[in-house]
Each structure stands twice: as structure tokens, then as C-alpha cells.
Tab-separated table of C-alpha atoms in Angstrom:
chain	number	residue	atom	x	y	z
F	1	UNK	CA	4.327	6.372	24.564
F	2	UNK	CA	3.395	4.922	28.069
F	3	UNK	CA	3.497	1.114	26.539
F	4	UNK	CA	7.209	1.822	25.302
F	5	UNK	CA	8.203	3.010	28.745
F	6	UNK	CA	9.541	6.178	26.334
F	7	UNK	CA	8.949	8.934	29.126
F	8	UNK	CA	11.602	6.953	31.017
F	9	UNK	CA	14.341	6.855	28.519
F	10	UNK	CA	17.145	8.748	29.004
F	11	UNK	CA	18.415	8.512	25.497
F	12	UNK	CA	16.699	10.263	22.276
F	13	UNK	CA	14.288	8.395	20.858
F	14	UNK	CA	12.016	8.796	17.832
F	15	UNK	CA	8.454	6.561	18.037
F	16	UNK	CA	6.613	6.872	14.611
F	17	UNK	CA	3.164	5.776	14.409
F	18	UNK	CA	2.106	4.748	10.247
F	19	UNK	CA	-0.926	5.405	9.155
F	20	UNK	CA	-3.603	7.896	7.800
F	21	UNK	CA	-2.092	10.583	10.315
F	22	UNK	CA	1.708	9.757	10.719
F	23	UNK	CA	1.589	10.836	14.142
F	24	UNK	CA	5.915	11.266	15.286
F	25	UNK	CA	7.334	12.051	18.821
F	26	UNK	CA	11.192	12.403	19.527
F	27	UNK	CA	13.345	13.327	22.586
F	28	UNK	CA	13.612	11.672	25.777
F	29	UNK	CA	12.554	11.716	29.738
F	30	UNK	CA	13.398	15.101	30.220
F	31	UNK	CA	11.994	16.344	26.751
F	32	UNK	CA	9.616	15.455	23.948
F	33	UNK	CA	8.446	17.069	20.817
F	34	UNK	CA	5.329	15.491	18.763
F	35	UNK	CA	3.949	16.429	15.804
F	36	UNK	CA	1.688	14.490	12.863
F	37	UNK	CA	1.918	14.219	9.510
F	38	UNK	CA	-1.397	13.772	7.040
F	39	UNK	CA	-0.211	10.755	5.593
F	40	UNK	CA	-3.299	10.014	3.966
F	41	UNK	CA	-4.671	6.252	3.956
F	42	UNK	CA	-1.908	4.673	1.847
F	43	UNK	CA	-0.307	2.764	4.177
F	44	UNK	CA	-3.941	1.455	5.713
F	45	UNK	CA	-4.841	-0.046	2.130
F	46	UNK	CA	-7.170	3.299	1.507
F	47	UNK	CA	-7.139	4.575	-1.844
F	48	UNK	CA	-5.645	2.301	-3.480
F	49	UNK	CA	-7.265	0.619	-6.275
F	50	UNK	CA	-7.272	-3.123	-4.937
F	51	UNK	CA	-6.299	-1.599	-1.776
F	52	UNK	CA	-7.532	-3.024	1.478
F	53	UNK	CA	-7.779	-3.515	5.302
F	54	UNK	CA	-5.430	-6.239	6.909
F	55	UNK	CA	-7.558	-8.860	6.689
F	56	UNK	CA	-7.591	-12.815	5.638
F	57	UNK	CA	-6.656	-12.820	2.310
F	58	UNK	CA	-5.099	-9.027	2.268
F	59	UNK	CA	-1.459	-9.570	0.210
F	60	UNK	CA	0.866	-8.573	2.776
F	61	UNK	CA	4.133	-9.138	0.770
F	62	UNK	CA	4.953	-10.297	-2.061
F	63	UNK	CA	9.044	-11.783	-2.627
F	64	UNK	CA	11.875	-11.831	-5.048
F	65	UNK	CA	10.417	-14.362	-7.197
F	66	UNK	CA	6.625	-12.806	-7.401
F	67	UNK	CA	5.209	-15.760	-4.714
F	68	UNK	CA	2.332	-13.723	-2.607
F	69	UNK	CA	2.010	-14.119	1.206
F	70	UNK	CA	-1.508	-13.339	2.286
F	71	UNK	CA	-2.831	-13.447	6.213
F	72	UNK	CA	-3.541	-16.757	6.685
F	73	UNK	CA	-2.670	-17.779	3.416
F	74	UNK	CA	-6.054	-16.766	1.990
F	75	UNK	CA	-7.041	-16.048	-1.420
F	76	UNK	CA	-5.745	-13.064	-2.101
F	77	UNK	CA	-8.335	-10.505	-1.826
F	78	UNK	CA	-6.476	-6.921	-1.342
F	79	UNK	CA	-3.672	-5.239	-0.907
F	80	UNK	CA	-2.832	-4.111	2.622
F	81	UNK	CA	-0.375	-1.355	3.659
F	82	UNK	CA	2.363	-3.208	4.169
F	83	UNK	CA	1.644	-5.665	1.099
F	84	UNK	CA	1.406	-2.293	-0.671
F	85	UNK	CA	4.996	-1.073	0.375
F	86	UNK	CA	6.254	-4.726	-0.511
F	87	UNK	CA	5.188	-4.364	-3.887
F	88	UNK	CA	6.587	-1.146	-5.012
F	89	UNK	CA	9.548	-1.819	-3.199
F	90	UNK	CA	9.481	-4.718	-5.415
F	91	UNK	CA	9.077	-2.400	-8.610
F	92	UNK	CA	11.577	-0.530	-7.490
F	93	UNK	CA	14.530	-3.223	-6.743
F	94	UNK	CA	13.687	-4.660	-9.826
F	95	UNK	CA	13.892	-1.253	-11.935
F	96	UNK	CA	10.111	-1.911	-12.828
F	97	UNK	CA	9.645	1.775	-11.850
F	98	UNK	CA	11.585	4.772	-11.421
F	99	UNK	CA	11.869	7.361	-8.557
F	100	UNK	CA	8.781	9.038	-9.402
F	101	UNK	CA	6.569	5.627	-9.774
F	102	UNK	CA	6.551	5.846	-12.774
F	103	UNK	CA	6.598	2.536	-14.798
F	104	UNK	CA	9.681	2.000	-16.932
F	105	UNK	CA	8.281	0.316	-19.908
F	106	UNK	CA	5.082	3.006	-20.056
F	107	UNK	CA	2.583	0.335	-18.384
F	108	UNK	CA	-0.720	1.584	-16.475
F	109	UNK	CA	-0.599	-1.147	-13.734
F	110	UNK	CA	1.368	-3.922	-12.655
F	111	UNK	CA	-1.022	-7.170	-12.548
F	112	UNK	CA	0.093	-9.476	-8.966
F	113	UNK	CA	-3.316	-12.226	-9.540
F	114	UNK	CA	-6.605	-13.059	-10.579
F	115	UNK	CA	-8.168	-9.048	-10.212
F	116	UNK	CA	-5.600	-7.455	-8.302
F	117	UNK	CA	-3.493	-4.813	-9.268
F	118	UNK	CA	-1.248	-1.908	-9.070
F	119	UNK	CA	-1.860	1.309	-10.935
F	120	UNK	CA	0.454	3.906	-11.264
F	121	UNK	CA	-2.365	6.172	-9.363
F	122	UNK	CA	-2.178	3.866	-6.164
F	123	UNK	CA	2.016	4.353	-6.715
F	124	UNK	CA	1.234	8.182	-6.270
F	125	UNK	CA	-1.066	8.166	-3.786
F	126	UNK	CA	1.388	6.407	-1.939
F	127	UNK	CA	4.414	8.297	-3.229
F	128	UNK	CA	2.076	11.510	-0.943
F	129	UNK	CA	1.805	9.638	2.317
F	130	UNK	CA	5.567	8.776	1.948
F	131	UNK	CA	6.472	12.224	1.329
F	132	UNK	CA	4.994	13.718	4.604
F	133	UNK	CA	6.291	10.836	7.106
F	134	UNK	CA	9.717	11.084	5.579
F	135	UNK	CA	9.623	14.952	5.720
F	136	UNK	CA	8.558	14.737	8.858
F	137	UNK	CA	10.688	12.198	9.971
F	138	UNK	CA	14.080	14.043	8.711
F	139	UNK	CA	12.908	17.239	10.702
F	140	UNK	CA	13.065	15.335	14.065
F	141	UNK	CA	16.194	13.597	13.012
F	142	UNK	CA	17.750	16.925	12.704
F	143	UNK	CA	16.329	18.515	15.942
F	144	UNK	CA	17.566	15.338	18.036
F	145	UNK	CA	21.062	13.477	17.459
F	146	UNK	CA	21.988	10.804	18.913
F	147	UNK	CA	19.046	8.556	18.336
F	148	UNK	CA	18.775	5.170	20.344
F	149	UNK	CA	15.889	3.726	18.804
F	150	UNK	CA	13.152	4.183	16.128
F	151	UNK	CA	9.903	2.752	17.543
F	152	UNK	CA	7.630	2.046	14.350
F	153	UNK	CA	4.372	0.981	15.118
F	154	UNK	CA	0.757	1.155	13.586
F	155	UNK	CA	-1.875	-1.513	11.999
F	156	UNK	CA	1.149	-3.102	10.198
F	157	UNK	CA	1.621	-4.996	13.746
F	158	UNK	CA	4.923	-7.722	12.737
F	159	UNK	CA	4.230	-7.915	8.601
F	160	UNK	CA	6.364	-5.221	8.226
F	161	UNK	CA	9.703	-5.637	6.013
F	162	UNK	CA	12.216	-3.049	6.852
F	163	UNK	CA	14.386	-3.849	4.344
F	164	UNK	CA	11.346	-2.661	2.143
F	165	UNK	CA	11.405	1.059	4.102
F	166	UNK	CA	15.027	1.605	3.264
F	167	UNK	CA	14.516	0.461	-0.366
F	168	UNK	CA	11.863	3.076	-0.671
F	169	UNK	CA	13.892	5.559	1.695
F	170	UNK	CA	10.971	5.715	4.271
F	171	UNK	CA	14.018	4.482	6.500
F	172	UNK	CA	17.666	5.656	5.507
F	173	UNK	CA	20.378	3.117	5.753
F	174	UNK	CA	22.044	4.901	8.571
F	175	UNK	CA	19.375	5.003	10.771
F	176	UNK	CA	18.258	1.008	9.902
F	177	UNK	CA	19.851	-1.069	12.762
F	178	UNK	CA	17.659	1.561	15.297
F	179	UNK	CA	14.735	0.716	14.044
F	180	UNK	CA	11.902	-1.504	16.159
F	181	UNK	CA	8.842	-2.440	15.205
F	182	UNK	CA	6.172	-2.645	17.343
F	183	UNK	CA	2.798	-4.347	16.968
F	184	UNK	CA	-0.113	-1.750	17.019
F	185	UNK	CA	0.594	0.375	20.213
């Protein structure tokens, strides 16, 4: 909170941290409210089958056309958190899967290279961490209007897509052109 300058701020604020606790604080300088959410270690890579830390090789995102960005254009060797919310948001663009992560044509997994994977378990397990940082994340955004900014921060540091949040409604639409991401704060 100190690195953001947030117990300065005279406007609301909301500053989400992602990971296996989805720790959340709202309000401003005169008032703040935190609470955390057990996300679970989805969005760190942790179980997941091919599921990873960010490191060389991790698949960070993958694009429209199926090409796979890796840090520092490794072989691929995992799948990182935000790799793992590129994919599925992928699926899910694409009508691949449906709003329970399910696969549409009855698949297991959806195959991305040479060993690495999704399964519909990792889509689950992922589907859980969303679930409490979004539930979370609505209850502040009811207790505090007027929202500035939405700091989002954790070990995703700048590899995060936000177009990929709002796709899986992490992020709503409305609340999109607030949104900051921060490196790991």
C-alpha cells in the first residue's frame, strides 16, 4: 500500500494483490477496509497439471492464432498464471469451452505443444481461485463507489493481459479503463 502512495489518495481506490491468497484493500486516506480471499495457487501455476512458476520457458500467453510467448522465448516448459488465464480466455473467446470449463466438443484436455496441456481439472481449479477474488472483489465494489483506480499487482509483474480478465469476468467491462497493473508490489 505504502509503494502506491494509496494512504494518500483522496479518492476510493481498490489494490488487489493475485495469487494463492487474493489479498484486496479498498477506500482511501481517510479509510481502508482489507480483507483476503483463499484463491488457491491457480494463478501462481500451482495445481495445474503442466502448471508452473514464471520462469524461462513458462508459456505466458498464448494469441489468436495459437503462437506461444514464453519468458525469454524459451522452450516452453510450463504454464504460468498468467499463461494459464491466456489460455482459457482463449477457450473461451473461441467457444472451445463453456461457462463452466467445460469443453464443448467433450475433450479431456486441450494440447498447446510437445507435453503441455490443459485439462479440464486445471480449468476448475482455476474456475475456484476465480470465484473467491471475483466474490471478493464485487463486495468491495459495492461497499465503495466511486472507484479511481484498480491497482492489480502480484507475481504476474507486466505479462498480464487485461483484456484476458474481462473475457473471463475477473474484471467487468465497466470497471476496465481503472484498472493498473503493477509489477510485484
Amino acid at each position: 500500500m505504502y509503494a502506491l502512495d494509496f494512504h494518500n489518495q483522496e479518492n476510493n481506490n481498490i489494490f488487489l494483490d493475485l495469487g494463492t491468497n487474493g489479498e484486496i484493500v479498498a477506500g482511501n486516506k481517510h479509510q481502508m477496509f482489507a480483507t483476503s480471499s483463499a484463491a488457491g495457487p491457480a494463478f501462481e501455476g500451482g495445481g495445474i497439471e503442466c502448471g508452473g512458476a514464471s520462469i524461462n520457458g513458462a508459456i505466458y500467453k498464448i494469441d489468436d492464432d495459437l503462437n506461444i510467448y514464453t519468458i525469454n522465448n524459451e522452450t516452453p516448459s510450463c504454464i504460468c498464471g498468467t499463461g494459464l488465464i491466456s489460455i482459457i480466455s482463449y477457450l473461451r473467446r473461441h467457444d472451445l469451452i463453456n461457462e463452466l470449463g467445460r469443453f464443448n466438443d467433450g475433450s479431456k484436455r486441450f494440447d498447446l505443444c510437445d507435453n503441455i496441456y490443459l485439462t479440464n481439472q486445471d480449468i476448475q481449479n482455476f474456475l475456484l481461485a476465480k470465484a473467491a477474488i471475483q466474490t471478493t472483489l464485487t463486495i468491495m465494489l459495492e461497499k465503495y463507489e466511486n472507484i479511481e483506480h484498480v491497482y492489480i499487482s502480484g507475481g504476474f509483474g507486466n505479462k498480464l493481459n487485461l483484456d484476458d480478465l474481462v473475457t473471463l469476468n475477473i474484471i467487468s467491462p465497466e470497471i476496465k479503463d481503472k484498472v493498473i497493473i503493477k509489477k510485484n508490489t
